[in-house]
XYZ file of C-alpha atoms in Angstrom:
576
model
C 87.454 240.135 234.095
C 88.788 243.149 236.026
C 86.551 246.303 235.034
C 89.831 248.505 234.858
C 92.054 245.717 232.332
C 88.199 245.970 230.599
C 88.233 250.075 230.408
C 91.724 249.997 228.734
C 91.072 247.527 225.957
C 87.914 249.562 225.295
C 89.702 252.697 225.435
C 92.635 251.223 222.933
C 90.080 250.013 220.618
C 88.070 253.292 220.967
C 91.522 255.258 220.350
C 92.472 253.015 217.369
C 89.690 253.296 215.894
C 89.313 257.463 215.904
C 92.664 256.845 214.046
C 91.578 254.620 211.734
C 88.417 256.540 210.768
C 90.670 260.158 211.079
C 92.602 258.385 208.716
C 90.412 256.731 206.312
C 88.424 260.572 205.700
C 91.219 261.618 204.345
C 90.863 259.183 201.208
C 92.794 259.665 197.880
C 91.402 261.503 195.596
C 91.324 260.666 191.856
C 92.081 264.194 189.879
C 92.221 263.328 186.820
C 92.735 260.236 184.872
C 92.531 259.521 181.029
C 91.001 256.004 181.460
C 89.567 254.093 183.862
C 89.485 249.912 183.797
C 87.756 247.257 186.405
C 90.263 243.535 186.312
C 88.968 241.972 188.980
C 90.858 238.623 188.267
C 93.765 240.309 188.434
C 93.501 243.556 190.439
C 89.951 242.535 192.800
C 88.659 245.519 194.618
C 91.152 248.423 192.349
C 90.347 250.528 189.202
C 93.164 251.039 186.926
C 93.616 254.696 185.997
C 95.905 255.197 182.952
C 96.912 258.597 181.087
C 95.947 260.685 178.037
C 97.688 262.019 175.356
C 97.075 265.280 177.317
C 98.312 264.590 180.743
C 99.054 261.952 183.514
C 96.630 260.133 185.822
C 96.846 262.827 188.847
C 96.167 261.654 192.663
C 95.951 263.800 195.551
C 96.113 263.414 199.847
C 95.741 266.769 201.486
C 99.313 268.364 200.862
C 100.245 265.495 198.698
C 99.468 265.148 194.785
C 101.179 262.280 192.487
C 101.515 262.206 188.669
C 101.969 259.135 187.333
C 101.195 256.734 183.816
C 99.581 254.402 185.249
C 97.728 253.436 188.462
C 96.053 251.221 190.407
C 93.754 252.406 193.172
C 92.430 250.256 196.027
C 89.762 252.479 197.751
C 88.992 250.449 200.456
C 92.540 249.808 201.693
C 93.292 253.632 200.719
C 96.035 252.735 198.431
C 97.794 253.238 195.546
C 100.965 251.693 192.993
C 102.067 254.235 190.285
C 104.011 253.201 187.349
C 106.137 255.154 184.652
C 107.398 258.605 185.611
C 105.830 259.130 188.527
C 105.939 262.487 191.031
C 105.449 262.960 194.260
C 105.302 266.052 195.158
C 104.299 267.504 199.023
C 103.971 271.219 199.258
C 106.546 273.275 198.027
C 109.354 270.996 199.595
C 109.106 267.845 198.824
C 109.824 266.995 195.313
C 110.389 262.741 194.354
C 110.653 261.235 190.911
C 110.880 257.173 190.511
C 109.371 254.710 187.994
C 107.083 252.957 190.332
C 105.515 254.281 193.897
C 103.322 252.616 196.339
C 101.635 254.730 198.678
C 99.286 254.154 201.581
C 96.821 257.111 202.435
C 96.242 255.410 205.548
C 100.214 254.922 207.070
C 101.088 257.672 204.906
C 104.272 255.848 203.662
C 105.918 255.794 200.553
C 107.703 253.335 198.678
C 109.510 254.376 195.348
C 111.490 252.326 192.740
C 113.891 252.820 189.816
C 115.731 255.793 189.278
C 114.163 257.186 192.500
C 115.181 261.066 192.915
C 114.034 263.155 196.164
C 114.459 267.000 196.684
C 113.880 269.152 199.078
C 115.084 273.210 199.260
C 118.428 271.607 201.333
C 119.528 268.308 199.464
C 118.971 265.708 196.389
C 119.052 262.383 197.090
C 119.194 259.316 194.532
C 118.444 255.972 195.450
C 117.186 252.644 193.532
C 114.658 252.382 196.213
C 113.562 255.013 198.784
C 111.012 254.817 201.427
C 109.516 258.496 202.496
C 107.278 258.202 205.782
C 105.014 261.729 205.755
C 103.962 261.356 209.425
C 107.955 261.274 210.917
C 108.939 263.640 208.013
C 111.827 260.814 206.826
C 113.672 259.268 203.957
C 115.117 256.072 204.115
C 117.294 253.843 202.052
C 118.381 250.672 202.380
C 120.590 249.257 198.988
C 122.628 251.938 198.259
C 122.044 255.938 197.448
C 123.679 259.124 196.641
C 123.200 262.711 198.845
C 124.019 265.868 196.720
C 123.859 269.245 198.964
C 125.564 271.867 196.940
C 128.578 272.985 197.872
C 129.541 270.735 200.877
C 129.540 268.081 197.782
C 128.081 264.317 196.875
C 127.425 261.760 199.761
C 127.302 258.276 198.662
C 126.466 254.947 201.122
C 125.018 251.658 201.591
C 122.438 252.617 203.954
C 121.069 256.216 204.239
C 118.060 258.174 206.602
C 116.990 261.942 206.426
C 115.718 263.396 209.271
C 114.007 266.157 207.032
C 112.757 268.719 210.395
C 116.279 268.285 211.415
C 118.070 268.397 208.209
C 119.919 265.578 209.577
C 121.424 262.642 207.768
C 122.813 259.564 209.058
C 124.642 257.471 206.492
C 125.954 253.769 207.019
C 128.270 251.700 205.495
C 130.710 252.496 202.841
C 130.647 256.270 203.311
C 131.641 258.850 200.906
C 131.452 262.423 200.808
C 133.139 264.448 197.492
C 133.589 267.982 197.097
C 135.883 270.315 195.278
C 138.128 270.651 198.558
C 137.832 266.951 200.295
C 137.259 263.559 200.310
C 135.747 261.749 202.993
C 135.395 258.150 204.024
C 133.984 256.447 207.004
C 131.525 253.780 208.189
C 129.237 255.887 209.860
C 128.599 259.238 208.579
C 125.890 262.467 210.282
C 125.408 265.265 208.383
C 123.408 268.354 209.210
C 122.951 269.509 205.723
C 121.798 272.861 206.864
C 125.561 273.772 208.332
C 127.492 271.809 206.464
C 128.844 269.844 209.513
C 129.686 265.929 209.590
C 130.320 263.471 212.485
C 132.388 260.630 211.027
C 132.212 257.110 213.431
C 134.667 253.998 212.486
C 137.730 254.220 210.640
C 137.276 257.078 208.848
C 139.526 259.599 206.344
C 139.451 263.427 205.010
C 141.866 263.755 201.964
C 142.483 267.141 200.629
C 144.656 269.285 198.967
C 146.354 269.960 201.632
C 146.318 267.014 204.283
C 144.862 263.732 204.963
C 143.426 262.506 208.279
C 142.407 259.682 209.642
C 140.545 259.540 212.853
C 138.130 256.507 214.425
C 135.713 259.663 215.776
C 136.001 263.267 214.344
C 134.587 266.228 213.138
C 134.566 268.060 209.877
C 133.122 271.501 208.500
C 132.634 271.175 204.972
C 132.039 274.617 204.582
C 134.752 276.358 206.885
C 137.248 272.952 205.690
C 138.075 272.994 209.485
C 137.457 269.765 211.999
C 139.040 267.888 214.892
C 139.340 264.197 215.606
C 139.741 262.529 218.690
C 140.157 258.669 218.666
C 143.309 256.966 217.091
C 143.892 260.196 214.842
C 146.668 261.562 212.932
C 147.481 264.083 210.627
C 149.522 263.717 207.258
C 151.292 267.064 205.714
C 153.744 266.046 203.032
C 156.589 265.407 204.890
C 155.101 265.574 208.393
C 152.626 262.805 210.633
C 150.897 264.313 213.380
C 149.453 262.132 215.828
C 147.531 263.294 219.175
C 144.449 262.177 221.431
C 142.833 265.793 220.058
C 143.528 266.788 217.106
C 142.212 270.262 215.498
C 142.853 271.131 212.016
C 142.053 273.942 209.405
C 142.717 273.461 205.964
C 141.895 276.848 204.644
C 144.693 278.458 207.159
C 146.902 274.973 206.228
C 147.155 274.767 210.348
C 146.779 272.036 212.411
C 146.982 271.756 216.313
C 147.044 268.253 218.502
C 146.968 267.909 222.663
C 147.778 264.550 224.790
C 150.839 262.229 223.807
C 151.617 264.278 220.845
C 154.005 262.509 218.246
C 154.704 264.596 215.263
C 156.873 262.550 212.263
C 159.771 264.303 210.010
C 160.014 261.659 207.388
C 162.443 263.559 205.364
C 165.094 265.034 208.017
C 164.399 261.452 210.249
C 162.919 263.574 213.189
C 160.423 263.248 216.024
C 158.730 265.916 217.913
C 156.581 264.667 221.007
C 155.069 266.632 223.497
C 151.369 267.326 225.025
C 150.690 270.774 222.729
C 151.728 271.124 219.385
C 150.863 273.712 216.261
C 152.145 272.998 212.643
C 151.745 275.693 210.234
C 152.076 273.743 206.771
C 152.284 276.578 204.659
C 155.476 278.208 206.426
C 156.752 274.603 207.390
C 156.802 275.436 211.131
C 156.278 273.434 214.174
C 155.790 274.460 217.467
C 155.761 272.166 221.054
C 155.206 272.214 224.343
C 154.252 270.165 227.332
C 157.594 267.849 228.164
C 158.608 268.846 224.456
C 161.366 266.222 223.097
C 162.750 265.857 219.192
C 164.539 263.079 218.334
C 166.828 263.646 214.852
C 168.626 260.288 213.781
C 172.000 260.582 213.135
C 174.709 258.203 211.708
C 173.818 254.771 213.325
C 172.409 257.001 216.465
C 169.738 259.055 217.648
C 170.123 263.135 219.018
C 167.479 263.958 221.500
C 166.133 267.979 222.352
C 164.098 268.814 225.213
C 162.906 272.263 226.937
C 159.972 273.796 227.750
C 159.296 275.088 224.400
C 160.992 273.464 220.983
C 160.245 275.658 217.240
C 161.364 273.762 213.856
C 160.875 276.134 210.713
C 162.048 276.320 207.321
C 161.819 273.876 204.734
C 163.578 270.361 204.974
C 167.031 271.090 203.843
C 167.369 274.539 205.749
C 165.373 273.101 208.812
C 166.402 275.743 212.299
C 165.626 273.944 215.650
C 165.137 276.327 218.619
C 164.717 274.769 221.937
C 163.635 277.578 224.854
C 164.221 277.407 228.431
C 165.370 274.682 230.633
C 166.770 272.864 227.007
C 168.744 270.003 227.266
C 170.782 267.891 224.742
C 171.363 264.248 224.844
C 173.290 261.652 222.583
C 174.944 258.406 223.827
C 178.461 260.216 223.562
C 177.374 263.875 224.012
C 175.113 265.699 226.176
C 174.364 269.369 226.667
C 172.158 272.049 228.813
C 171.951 275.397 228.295
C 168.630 278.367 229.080
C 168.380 277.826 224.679
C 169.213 275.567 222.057
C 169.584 276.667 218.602
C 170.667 274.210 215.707
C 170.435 274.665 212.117
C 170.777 271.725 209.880
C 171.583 273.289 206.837
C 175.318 274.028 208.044
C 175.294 271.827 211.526
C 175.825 274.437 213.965
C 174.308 273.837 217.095
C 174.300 276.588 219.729
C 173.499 276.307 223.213
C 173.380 280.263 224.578
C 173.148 281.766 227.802
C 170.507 284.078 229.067
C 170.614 287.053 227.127
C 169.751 289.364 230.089
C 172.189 288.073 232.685
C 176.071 289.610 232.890
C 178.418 287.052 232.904
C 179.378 287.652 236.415
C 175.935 287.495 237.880
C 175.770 284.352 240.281
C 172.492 282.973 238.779
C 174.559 282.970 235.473
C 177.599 281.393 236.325
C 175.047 278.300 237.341
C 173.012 278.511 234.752
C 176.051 278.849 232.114
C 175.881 276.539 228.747
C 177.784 272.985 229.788
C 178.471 270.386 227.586
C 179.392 266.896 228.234
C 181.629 264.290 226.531
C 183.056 260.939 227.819
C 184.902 262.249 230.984
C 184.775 265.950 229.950
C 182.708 268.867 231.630
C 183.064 272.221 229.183
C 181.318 275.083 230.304
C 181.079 278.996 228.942
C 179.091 281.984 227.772
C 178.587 280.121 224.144
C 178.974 277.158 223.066
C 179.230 275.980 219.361
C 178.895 272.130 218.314
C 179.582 271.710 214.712
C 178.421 268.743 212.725
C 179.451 267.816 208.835
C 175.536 268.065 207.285
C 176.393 265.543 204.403
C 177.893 262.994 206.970
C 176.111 263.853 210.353
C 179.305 263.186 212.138
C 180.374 265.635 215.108
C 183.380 267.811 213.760
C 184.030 270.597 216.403
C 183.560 272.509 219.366
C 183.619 276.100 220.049
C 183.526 277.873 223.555
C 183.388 281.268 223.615
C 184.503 283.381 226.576
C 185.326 281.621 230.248
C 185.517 278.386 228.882
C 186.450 275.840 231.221
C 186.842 272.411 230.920
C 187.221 270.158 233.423
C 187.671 265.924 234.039
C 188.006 263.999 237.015
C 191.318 262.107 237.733
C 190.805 258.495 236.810
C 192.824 257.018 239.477
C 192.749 259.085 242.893
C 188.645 260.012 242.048
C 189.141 263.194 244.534
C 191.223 265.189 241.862
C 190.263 267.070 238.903
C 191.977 268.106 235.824
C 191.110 271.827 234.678
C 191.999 274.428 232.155
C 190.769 277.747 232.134
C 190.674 280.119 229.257
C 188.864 283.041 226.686
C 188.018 280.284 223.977
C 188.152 276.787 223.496
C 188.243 274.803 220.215
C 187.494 270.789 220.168
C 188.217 268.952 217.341
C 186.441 265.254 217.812
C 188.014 261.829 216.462
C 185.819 259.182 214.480
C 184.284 258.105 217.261
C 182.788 261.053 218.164
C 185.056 261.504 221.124
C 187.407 264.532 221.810
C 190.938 264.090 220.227
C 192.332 267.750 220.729
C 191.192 270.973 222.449
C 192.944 274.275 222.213
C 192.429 276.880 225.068
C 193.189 280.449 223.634
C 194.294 283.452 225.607
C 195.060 283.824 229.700
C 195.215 280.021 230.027
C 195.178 278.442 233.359
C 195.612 274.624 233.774
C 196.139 272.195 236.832
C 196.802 268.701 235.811
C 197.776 265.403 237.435
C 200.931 264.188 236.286
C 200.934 260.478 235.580
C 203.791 258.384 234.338
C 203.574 255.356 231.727
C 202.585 253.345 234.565
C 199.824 255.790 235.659
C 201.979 256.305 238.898
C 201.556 259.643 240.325
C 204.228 262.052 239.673
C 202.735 265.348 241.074
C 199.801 268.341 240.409
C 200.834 270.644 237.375
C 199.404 274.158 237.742
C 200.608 277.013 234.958
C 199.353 279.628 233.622
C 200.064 280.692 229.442
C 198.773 282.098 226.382
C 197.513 279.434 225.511
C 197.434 275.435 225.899
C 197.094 272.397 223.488
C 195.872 268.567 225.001
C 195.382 265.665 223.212
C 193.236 263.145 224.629
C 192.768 259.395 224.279
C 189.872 257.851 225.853
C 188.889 260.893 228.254
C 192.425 261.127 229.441
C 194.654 263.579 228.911
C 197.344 261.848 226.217
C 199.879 264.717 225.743
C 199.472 268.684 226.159
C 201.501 271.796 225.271
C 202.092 275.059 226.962
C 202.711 278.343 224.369
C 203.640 281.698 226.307
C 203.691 280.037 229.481
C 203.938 282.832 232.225
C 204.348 280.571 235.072
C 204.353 277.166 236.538
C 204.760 274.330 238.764
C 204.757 270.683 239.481
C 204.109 270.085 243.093
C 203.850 266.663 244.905
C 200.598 265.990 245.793
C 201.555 266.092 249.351
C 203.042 269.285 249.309
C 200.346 271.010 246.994
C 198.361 273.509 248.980
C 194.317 271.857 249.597
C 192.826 275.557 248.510
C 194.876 275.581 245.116
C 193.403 272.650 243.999
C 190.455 273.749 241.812
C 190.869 276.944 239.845
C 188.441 280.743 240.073
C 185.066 279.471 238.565
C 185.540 275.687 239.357
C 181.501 274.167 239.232
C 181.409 270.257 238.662
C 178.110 270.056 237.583
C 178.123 265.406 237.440
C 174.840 265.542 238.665
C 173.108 267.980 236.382
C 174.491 265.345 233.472
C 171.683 263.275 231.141
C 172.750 259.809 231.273
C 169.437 259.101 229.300
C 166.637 260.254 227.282
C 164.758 260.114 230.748
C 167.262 262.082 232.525
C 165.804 264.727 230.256
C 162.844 265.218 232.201
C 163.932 264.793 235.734
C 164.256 268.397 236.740
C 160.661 268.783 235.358
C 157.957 269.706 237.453
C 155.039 267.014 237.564
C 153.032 267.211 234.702
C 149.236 266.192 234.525
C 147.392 265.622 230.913
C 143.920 267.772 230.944
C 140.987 266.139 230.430
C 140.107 266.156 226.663
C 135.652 266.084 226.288
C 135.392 265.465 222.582
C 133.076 264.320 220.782
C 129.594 262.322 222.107
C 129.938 258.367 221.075
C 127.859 256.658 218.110
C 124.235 256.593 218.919
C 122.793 254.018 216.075
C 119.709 255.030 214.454
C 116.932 253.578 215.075
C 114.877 251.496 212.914
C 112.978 253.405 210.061
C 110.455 250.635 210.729
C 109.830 251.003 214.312
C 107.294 249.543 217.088
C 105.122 253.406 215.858
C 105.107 252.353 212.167
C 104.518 249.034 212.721
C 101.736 249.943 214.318
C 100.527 252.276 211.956
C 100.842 249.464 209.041
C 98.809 247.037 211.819
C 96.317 248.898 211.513
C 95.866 250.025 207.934
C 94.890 246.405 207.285
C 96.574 243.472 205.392
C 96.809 242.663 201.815
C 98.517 245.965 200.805
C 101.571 245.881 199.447
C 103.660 248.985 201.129
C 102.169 247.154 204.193
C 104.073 243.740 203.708
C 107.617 245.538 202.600
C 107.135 247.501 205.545
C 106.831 244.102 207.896
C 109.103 242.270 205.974
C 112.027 244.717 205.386
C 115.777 243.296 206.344
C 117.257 246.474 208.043
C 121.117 246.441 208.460
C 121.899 248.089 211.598
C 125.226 249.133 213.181
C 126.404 247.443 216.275
């Protein structure tokens, strides 16, 4: 045989067996014991220690001592079984109470049964059977156990370690954690019971007070009552869902915050808010988005869409304000609007799209930037504009345009001309099909129209100027208007009709600036790229209590003990 393969079997024996003798000085000791009986038909090779009237048989291992009323002691294999209220205690930390123990002075490992209660300075925990392993400083259990740490509350679970140098737990299996602020479920469950924190794995919930969440990997501090989540998570507050790849939360400041493909729910006013930031404030009923920001707000049988760089909804349900900032832009199938700002309020269905605050009306960047508003074949632009909705029926009512309103629609037949009024104020009153039935244009009116006959035959360009002008409209086209104080005016043929009077002071056909879709929305955006969100480390399973270390340790502590054969023969549950 090789002399080297030789040298390490020797040296393995030699090694195991300065274990087994470091291991076998350190022999139980009997303290005290009432009685002591010899069955060797029934217990060969063990003395049977039972109790006094004056105290329990009392066993001791270096740090360890057990109390017990009743024991059997196997010297040779350096064991023990305790029955009937035994203690374990280990120092001035560990503290366990069960009806039967087995313990092995040579593995050092526990085994406890019946009403089997552990304590140490950090947690309780309660189990029907617990195995404690002295060398690895660990708890396990297998069938079921309950965790109590103070004020971060009562952890219950099918399967259940304690990783006492670390204060760790990790729980498996039918999770639950109750305390006076949450309620937590998952599948897999670590707790540091030092700080309070928890790691929830699987489908997993936090119910409290204020909020529930749901989240497939998350975070949760059950001190602070703050977390995050960051796989298939959402939020619920009342009447709000909040969904996001990253989602924060804080339940003592009732705030929650969510980044990547964020979808927050309205189930009361019928609303949805997406974007790549968002904030919700539960407490003042707020939300705030950014990032591509879009709401959505069902009305009637259709749906309004929002978007800007920045969109705020406060106030409670029924007196809900919408603010859209910068860039915002309004879309319906039969409306759509831009403006620098959005503001609607739902309680009386005004919503206002306003010009920048800072810029004159006369400045050039203004005129371009001016509020416009779209509908069928009409272009309205001006300082203000006002769309007014019924609240109880959702259905468009009116328009208001205050201050050079201008409204403008191409000629349906020659598709080079363009029908325009120009005025102070303009009022819009729609028809049932949300379409514009009637406009008014008050004060200094000016107006170039192409004159059609029944047969939509040319007749000649119609420029005026009045007090003020009436037009009815069917189907985008002008249907009938009136002239009141009409200062001047002329019908020209079109041949005659001078090329530079054809579009009026302020003329800006703005076709191409117009949403034809919710994507349209975006399209003047600049390209947009989602950050990279870390999170949270995945699921490392635990390992087995009984690994290839204590295996070994039981190897070679001998056979015929019984903490020995659990310990081989132990069916351990693990997660995939």
């Amino acid at each position: 045989m090789n002399k080297q393969i030789i040298y390490i079997i020797l040296l393995f024996f030699s090694f195991s067996t300065d274990i087994i003798y470091s291991q076998e000085k350190k022999k139980i000791q009997i303290e005290y014991a009432g009685r002591l009986d010899i069955d060797e038909a029934n217990y060969p090779g063990a003395k049977i220690l039972t109790r006094d009237e004056m105290q329990q048989v009392h066993i001791m291992q270096g740090s360890i001592n057990m109390w017990s009323d009743k024991a059997i002691y196997y010297s040779e294999e350096n064991f023990i079984e305790a029955y009937g209220n035994v203690k374990l205690v280990e120092g001035d930390t560990i503290h366990m109470s069960s009806k039967y123990i087995e313990y092995s002075g040579i593995t050092q490992l526990a085994f406890a049964s019946g009403e089997v209660v552990l304590k140490d300075p950090n947690s309780t925990i309660s189990s029907d059977t617990l195995y404690y392993d002295r060398v690895k400083q660990q708890a396990f259990y297998k069938s079921g156990g309950t965790v109590v740490k103070d004020t971060s509350g009562t952890i219950t679970s099918k399967l259940g370690r304690y990783f006492m140098q670390e204060k760790k737990y990790q729980f498996v299996d039918d999770v639950v954690l109750v305390n006076k602020d949450a309620t937590i479920n998952s599948n897999y469950f670590d707790f540091y019971s030092d700080t309070g924190y928890a790691y929830l794995f699987g489908p997993s919930t936090i119910k409290t007070t204020e909020s529930k969440t749901y989240t497939e990997k998350g975070f949760y501090d059950t001190k602070n009552k703050n977390g995050y989540a960051v796989n298939k998570s959402e939020i619920h507050y009342n009447n709000r869902i909040i969904v996001g790849d990253s989602i924060y939360f804080d339940d003592s400041k009732k705030f929650a915050s969510a980044t990547n493909n964020v979808k927050v729910t309205d189930t009361i006013n019928h609303s949805i808010a997406k974007g790549h930031y968002a904030e919700v404030f539960k407490a003042q009923d707020s939300l705030f988005i950014i990032k591509r920001a879009l709401v959505a707000t069902k009305q009637e049988n259709d749906s309004i869409y929002m978007h800007a760089d920045k969109i705020m909804m406060t106030g409670k349900p029924e007196n809900r304000i919408v603010r859209a900032y910068y860039k915002a832009k309004i879309y319906k199938s039969d409306l759509s609007g831009k403006a620098d700002s959005i503001h609607s309020d739902q309680k009386t269905g005004i919503t206002k799209l306003i010009n920048l605050a800072r810029l004159s009306s006369t400045d050039v960047f203004s005129t371009k930037r001016r509020p416009i508003m779209w509908n069928v074949e009409n272009q309205m632009t001006g300082d203000t504009i006002h769309l007014i909705s019924n609240p109880k029926t959702e259905k468009l009512d009116s328009l208001l345009v205050f201050n050079n309103a201008f409204i403008i629609s191409k000629d349906t037949i020659s598709k080079t001309g363009f029908n325009q009024i120009f005025g102070i104020k303009l009022t819009g009153l729609f028809n049932d099909d949300n379409k514009l039935r009637q406009v008014n244009i008050d004060k200094n009116a000016e107006s170039i129209f192409y004159a059609r006959n029944e047969d939509q035959e040319l007749i000649g360009i119609d420029k005026a100027r009045s007090g003020s002008i009436s037009i009815l409209f069917a189907d985008g086209d002008i249907e009938e208007y009136t002239r009141i104080n009409q200062v001047d005016g002329n019908l020209y043929p079109e041949s005659k009709y001078p090329e530079k009077e054809k579009l009026l002071k302020g003329f800006d056909w703005r076709e191409d600036e117009r949403p034809l879709s919710v994507e349209d929305l975006f399209k003047e955006d600049e390209p947009f790229e989602l950050p990279v969100i870390k999170g949270l480390e995945d699921y490392v399973p635990q390992e087995n209590f009984f690994d290839a270390e204590l295996l070994e340790r039981v190897k070679l502590a001998g056979q015929g003990v019984l903490v020995n054969k659990a310990a081989q023969n132990i069916p351990e549950a693990q997660p995939e």
